[in-house]
Coordinates of C-alpha atoms in Angstrom, one line a residue:
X28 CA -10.9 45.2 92.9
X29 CA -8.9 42.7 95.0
X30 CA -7.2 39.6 92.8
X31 CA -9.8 40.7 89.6
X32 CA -6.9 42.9 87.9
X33 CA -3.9 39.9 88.2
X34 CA -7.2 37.7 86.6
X35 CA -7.6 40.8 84.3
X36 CA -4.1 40.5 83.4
X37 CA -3.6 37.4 82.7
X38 CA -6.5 36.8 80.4
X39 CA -4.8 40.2 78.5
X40 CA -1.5 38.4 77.6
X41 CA -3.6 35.0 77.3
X42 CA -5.4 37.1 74.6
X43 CA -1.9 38.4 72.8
X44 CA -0.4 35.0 73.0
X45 CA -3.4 33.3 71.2
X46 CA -2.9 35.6 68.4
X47 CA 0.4 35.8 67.7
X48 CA 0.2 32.1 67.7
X49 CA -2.6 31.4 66.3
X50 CA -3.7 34.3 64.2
X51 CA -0.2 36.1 62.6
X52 CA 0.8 35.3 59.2
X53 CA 3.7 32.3 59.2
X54 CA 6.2 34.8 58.2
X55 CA 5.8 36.8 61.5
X56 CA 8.1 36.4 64.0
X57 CA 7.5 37.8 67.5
X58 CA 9.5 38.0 70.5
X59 CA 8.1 37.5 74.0
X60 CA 10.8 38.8 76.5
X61 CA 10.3 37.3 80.0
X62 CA 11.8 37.2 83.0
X63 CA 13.2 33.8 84.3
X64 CA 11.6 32.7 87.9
X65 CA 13.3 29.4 90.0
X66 CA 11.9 26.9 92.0
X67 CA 12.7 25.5 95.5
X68 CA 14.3 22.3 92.9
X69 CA 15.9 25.0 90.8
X70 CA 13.6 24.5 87.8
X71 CA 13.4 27.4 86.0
X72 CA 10.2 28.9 83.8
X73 CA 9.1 31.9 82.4
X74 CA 7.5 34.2 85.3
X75 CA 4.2 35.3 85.0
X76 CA 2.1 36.8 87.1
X77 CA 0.6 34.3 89.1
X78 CA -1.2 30.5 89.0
X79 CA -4.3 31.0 86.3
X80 CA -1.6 30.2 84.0
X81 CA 0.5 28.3 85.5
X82 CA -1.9 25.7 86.7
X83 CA -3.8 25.5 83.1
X84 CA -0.1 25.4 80.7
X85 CA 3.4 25.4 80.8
X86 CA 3.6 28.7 78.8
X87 CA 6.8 28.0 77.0
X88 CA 4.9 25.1 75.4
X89 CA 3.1 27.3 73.2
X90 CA 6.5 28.4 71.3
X91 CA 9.1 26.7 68.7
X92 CA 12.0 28.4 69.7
X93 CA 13.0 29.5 73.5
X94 CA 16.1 31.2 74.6
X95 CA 17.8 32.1 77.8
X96 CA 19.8 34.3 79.0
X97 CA 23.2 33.9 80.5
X98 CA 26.5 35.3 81.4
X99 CA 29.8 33.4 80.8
X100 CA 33.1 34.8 81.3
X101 CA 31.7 38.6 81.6
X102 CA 29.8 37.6 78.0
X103 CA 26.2 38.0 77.5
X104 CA 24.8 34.7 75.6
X105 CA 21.6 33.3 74.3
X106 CA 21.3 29.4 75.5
X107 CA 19.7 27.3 73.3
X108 CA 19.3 24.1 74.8
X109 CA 17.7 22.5 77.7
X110 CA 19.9 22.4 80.6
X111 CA 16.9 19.8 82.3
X112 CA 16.1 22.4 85.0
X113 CA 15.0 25.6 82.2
X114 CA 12.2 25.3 79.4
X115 CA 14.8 26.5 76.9
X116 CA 14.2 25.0 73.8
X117 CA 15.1 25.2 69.7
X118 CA 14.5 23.2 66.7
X119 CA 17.3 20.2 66.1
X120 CA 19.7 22.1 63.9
X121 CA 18.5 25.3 64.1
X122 CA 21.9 26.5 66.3
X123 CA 25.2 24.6 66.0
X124 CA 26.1 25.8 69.6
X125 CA 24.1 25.3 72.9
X126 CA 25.4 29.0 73.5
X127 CA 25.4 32.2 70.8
X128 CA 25.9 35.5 71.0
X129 CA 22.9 37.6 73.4
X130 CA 22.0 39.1 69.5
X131 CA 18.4 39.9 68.9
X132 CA 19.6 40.7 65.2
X133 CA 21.3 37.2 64.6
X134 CA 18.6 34.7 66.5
X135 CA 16.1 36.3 64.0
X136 CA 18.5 35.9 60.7
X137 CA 19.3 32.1 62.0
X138 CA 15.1 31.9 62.9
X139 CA 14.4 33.2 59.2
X140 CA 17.2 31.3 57.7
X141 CA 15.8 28.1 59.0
X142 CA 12.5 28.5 58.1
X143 CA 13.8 29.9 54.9
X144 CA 11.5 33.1 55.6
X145 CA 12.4 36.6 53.9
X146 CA 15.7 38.3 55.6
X147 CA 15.9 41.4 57.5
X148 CA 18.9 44.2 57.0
X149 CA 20.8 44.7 59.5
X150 CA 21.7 48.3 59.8
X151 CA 25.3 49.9 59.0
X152 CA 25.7 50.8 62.7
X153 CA 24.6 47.0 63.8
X154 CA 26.9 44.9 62.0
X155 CA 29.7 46.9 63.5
X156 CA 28.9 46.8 67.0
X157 CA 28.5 43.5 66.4
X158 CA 31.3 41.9 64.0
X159 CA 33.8 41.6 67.5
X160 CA 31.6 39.7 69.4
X161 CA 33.7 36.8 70.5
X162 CA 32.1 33.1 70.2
X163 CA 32.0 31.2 73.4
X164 CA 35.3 29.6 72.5
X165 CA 37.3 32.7 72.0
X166 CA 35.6 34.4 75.4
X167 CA 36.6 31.4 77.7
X168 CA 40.7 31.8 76.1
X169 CA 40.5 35.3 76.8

């Protein structure tokens, strides 16, 4: 009753972040998918779902590798480094451009690369859908 579920809540996902991060086997990768909430500075975090987190951590801090969102031109990319207002963050080398395609398929291949973990197929259907996706570059002379 009352604020107990929103304390039920966030002890829940407390519980699933602990063990994917602390429990998992090193060769598992898991994606959290968030969305993005702004403060009155226009600092941007991860939204949850109310202080009891946000008072004890920054969230974020807890991963390697966090990605943002956003649209360019009318294209869908993934940003990959810290702008100084967002928590977005990758290891140095990791991604040659501060933007890449919005591509589940190819953050985990570049993850798995780096960390020279075992690959994933793509499927058939995949790598065509995804073989004309323009690089920022090409999308801004378009």
């Amino acid at each position: 009753t009352g604020f107990q579920k929103f304390t039920d809540i966030q002890k829940a996902f407390w519980d699933i972040v602990q063990m994917v991060t602390q429990q998992l086997a090193p060769d598992k990768i898991v994606y959290f998918m968030m969305h993005v909430e702004r403060d009155a500075n226009g600092h941007e975090k991860a939204k949850t779902i109310g202080k009891l987190l946000d008072e004890k951590i920054t969230l974020e801090g807890m991963f390697t590798v966090v990605l943002k969102t956003c649209v360019q031109d009318g294209h869908y990319w993934f940003s990959t480094q810290n702008s100084g207002l967002d928590t977005v963050k990758t290891p140095i080398g990791m991604f040659e451009d501060a933007l890449v395609p919005n591509d589940l398929q190819l953050v985990d291949a570049t993850i798995r690369s780096y960390y020279d973990l075992p690959a994933v197929a793509a499927t058939d259907a995949h790598k065509k859908s995804t073989s004309a996706t323009p690089t920022p570059k090409e999308a801004a002379s378009a």
